Amino acid sequence: SIIDLSTGDQPIFNEDRLSIIDLSTGDQPIFNEDRSKVVVFNGEIYNFKSVRATLMERGHRFATASDTEAIVHAWEEYGEGCVSRLRGMFGLALWDLRERRLLLARDRVGKKPLYYVHDGDRLLFGSELKAVLCDPSVKRVVSAEALDDYLTFGAVPAPRTVYTDIQQLPPAHYLVWENGRVRTEEYWNPTYRSGPPRSEAAWLEQFDAIFSEAVRLRMIADVPLGAFLSGGVDSSAVVAAMAAESPRPVVTTTISLADDAFNEAPHARAVAQSLGTDHSELVVDPHAVDILPRLAWHLDEPFADSSAVPSYYVARAARQRVTVALSGDGGDEVFAGYEWRYGLNLLEARVRGIIP
């Protein structure tokens, strides 16, 4: 998306919608009742029904059944505080035509990217780096700091990007452009606090309720929905929760590799049989070199995690039957499951202590 803030009142939006909810009337951009505010949005708002119900009680009138429209009315009602009320994955832009105020926001853990360039006169933004690069005035100068980040972390963390002039909005942040100035604010940060002692069974019961609700909200879709299934703890837990909520067998997909050391298909097959899923298994002979150009195009920036290769193949296989697929990604980060990561962190700390 590109907004030229130097002239006129009407922003320029170029938007390719991720269509999951309300396929018939949810096309973007979407305005409020008097067309003074407008939203474009990439992602999905999982709690849009409850947000919508509250806003309707407060007198807001909706023209669509989409999750997108809940965002623009929430901005009307709550201002910048609307972002903290949204549960979902999103990169979004809200434009106030009267006040000439722009708000960009990114979801709490950065599932959806959001890039921007601010040169004083214009603000360009997009949910993909290549969208911003469509403007010929944006220089493609590689950032030395970003290259160092990539060699250290295997990716370029926000707010940097691989290009000097382009920035990422960090996760759990929003950006406000007004009167030619930009400011960013953090709207969420995880907190860790001690509570009253509980038994393991009590903790597990509480977790089960939270986890089941999270999966249930992500199953709201007007398109075919399924899941990636590796047979590991994370994806198996997601599919089990889906099976408990679904009146029909969950559509699951896995890939089978010739090398038994990396082949998770037997584990996935056992879980699928146990849960009674509508399971498909695709035999793959990976050719990483052949698909690297496609991966580079979609990833936008340097990315050193080899998991992108099997992820591509399982996504391609799943797309033959579903449009949206849940996965177990993020489980290790949430539950601290990467033991080897701790070793690397300790090693890095020691090296930095030796080398100034």
Tab-separated table of C-alpha atoms in Angstrom, residues 144-274:
chain	number	residue	atom	x	y	z
A	144	ALA	CA	25.679	-3.032	7.018
A	145	GLU	CA	24.032	-3.200	10.469
A	146	ALA	CA	21.250	-5.400	9.119
A	147	LEU	CA	23.795	-7.689	7.483
A	148	ASP	CA	25.541	-8.059	10.847
A	149	ASP	CA	22.194	-8.868	12.460
A	150	TYR	CA	21.516	-11.508	9.823
A	151	LEU	CA	24.892	-13.199	10.312
A	152	THR	CA	24.278	-13.196	14.090
A	153	PHE	CA	20.616	-14.173	14.326
A	154	GLY	CA	19.830	-15.747	10.957
A	155	ALA	CA	17.291	-12.998	10.234
A	156	VAL	CA	16.998	-9.215	10.471
A	157	PRO	CA	15.052	-8.188	13.612
A	158	ALA	CA	12.794	-5.131	13.591
A	159	PRO	CA	13.030	-2.194	13.353
A	160	ARG	CA	15.789	-2.719	10.790
A	161	THR	CA	15.407	-4.259	7.360
A	162	VAL	CA	18.041	-5.360	4.892
A	163	TYR	CA	17.703	-1.916	3.227
A	164	THR	CA	18.964	1.263	4.875
A	165	ASP	CA	15.962	3.462	4.019
A	166	ILE	CA	13.202	0.963	4.872
A	167	GLN	CA	12.109	0.159	8.428
A	168	GLN	CA	9.954	-2.512	10.014
A	169	LEU	CA	7.340	-1.608	12.569
A	170	PRO	CA	8.309	-3.792	15.557
A	171	PRO	CA	5.806	-6.349	16.894
A	172	ALA	CA	3.280	-5.000	19.448
A	173	HIS	CA	3.814	-1.428	18.229
A	174	TYR	CA	1.769	1.141	16.428
A	175	LEU	CA	2.904	4.168	14.467
A	176	VAL	CA	1.083	7.481	14.171
A	177	TRP	CA	1.796	9.972	11.372
A	178	GLU	CA	0.431	13.471	11.942
A	179	ASN	CA	1.557	16.938	10.834
A	180	GLY	CA	4.561	15.467	9.040
A	181	ARG	CA	5.887	13.743	12.169
A	182	VAL	CA	6.082	10.065	13.059
A	183	ARG	CA	5.914	8.546	16.519
A	184	THR	CA	5.817	4.898	17.562
A	185	GLU	CA	4.355	3.386	20.727
A	186	GLU	CA	4.516	-0.078	22.255
A	187	TYR	CA	1.004	-1.258	23.171
A	188	TRP	CA	1.769	-4.674	24.691
A	189	ASN	CA	4.573	-6.447	26.515
A	190	PRO	CA	4.404	-9.892	28.151
A	191	THR	CA	4.537	-9.850	31.925
A	192	TYR	CA	5.790	-12.571	34.228
A	193	ARG	CA	4.522	-12.663	37.790
A	194	SER	CA	4.270	-15.153	40.603
A	195	GLY	CA	0.868	-16.365	41.681
A	196	PRO	CA	-0.499	-18.529	44.446
A	197	PRO	CA	0.861	-22.099	44.545
A	198	ARG	CA	-1.094	-24.552	42.394
A	199	SER	CA	-0.914	-28.223	41.643
A	200	GLU	CA	0.261	-29.428	38.278
A	201	ALA	CA	-3.291	-30.599	37.518
A	202	ALA	CA	-4.658	-27.102	38.205
A	203	TRP	CA	-2.087	-25.492	35.912
A	204	LEU	CA	-2.854	-28.007	33.175
A	205	GLU	CA	-6.583	-27.368	33.497
A	206	GLN	CA	-6.060	-23.617	33.135
A	207	PHE	CA	-3.737	-24.097	30.171
A	208	ASP	CA	-6.203	-26.420	28.454
A	209	ALA	CA	-8.946	-23.791	28.648
A	210	ILE	CA	-6.689	-21.054	27.232
A	211	PHE	CA	-5.257	-23.273	24.515
A	212	SER	CA	-8.644	-24.613	23.421
A	213	GLU	CA	-10.086	-21.109	23.198
A	214	ALA	CA	-7.119	-19.925	21.112
A	215	VAL	CA	-7.566	-22.789	18.651
A	216	ARG	CA	-11.351	-22.315	18.515
A	217	LEU	CA	-11.016	-18.628	17.603
A	218	ARG	CA	-8.583	-19.477	14.805
A	219	MET	CA	-11.048	-21.911	13.274
A	220	ILE	CA	-13.487	-19.116	12.316
A	221	ALA	CA	-13.269	-18.976	8.523
A	222	ASP	CA	-15.455	-18.835	5.407
A	223	VAL	CA	-12.925	-20.872	3.429
A	224	PRO	CA	-11.737	-24.515	3.713
A	225	LEU	CA	-9.598	-24.931	6.826
A	226	GLY	CA	-7.156	-27.609	7.954
A	227	ALA	CA	-3.841	-28.127	9.701
A	228	PHE	CA	-0.217	-29.082	9.142
A	229	LEU	CA	0.552	-32.242	11.102
A	230	SER	CA	4.079	-33.427	11.844
A	231	GLY	CA	3.198	-35.771	14.669
A	232	GLY	CA	5.202	-33.685	17.132
A	233	VAL	CA	3.828	-32.289	20.388
A	234	ASP	CA	2.910	-28.830	19.062
A	235	SER	CA	1.032	-29.667	15.867
A	236	SER	CA	-0.558	-32.743	17.460
A	237	ALA	CA	-1.931	-30.618	20.320
A	238	VAL	CA	-3.378	-28.112	17.832
A	239	VAL	CA	-5.054	-30.848	15.778
A	240	ALA	CA	-6.408	-32.532	18.912
A	241	ALA	CA	-7.994	-29.229	19.975
A	242	MET	CA	-9.400	-28.742	16.461
A	243	ALA	CA	-10.875	-32.243	16.478
A	244	ALA	CA	-12.622	-31.523	19.779
A	245	GLU	CA	-14.243	-28.406	18.283
A	246	SER	CA	-15.068	-29.644	14.783
A	247	PRO	CA	-18.236	-31.570	13.850
A	248	ARG	CA	-16.392	-33.199	10.940
A	249	PRO	CA	-12.917	-34.753	10.568
A	250	VAL	CA	-10.113	-32.196	10.542
A	251	VAL	CA	-8.247	-31.991	7.229
A	252	THR	CA	-4.565	-32.646	7.970
A	253	THR	CA	-1.519	-32.691	5.714
A	254	THR	CA	2.015	-33.974	6.120
A	255	ILE	CA	4.965	-34.639	3.848
A	256	SER	CA	6.950	-37.864	3.685
A	257	LEU	CA	10.716	-37.817	3.091
A	258	ALA	CA	12.907	-40.659	1.883
A	259	ASP	CA	15.481	-40.095	4.647
A	260	ASP	CA	14.140	-41.822	7.771
A	261	ALA	CA	16.218	-39.533	9.985
A	262	PHE	CA	14.079	-36.552	8.911
A	263	ASN	CA	10.824	-38.284	8.031
A	264	GLU	CA	8.009	-37.422	10.452
A	265	ALA	CA	5.243	-39.017	8.371
A	266	PRO	CA	4.867	-42.179	10.524
A	267	HIS	CA	4.345	-40.054	13.644
A	268	ALA	CA	1.811	-37.859	11.825
A	269	ARG	CA	0.030	-40.938	10.500
A	270	ALA	CA	-0.345	-42.364	14.003
A	271	VAL	CA	-1.763	-39.091	15.372
A	272	ALA	CA	-4.125	-38.727	12.410
A	273	GLN	CA	-5.438	-42.251	12.936
A	274	SER	CA	-5.897	-41.681	16.656
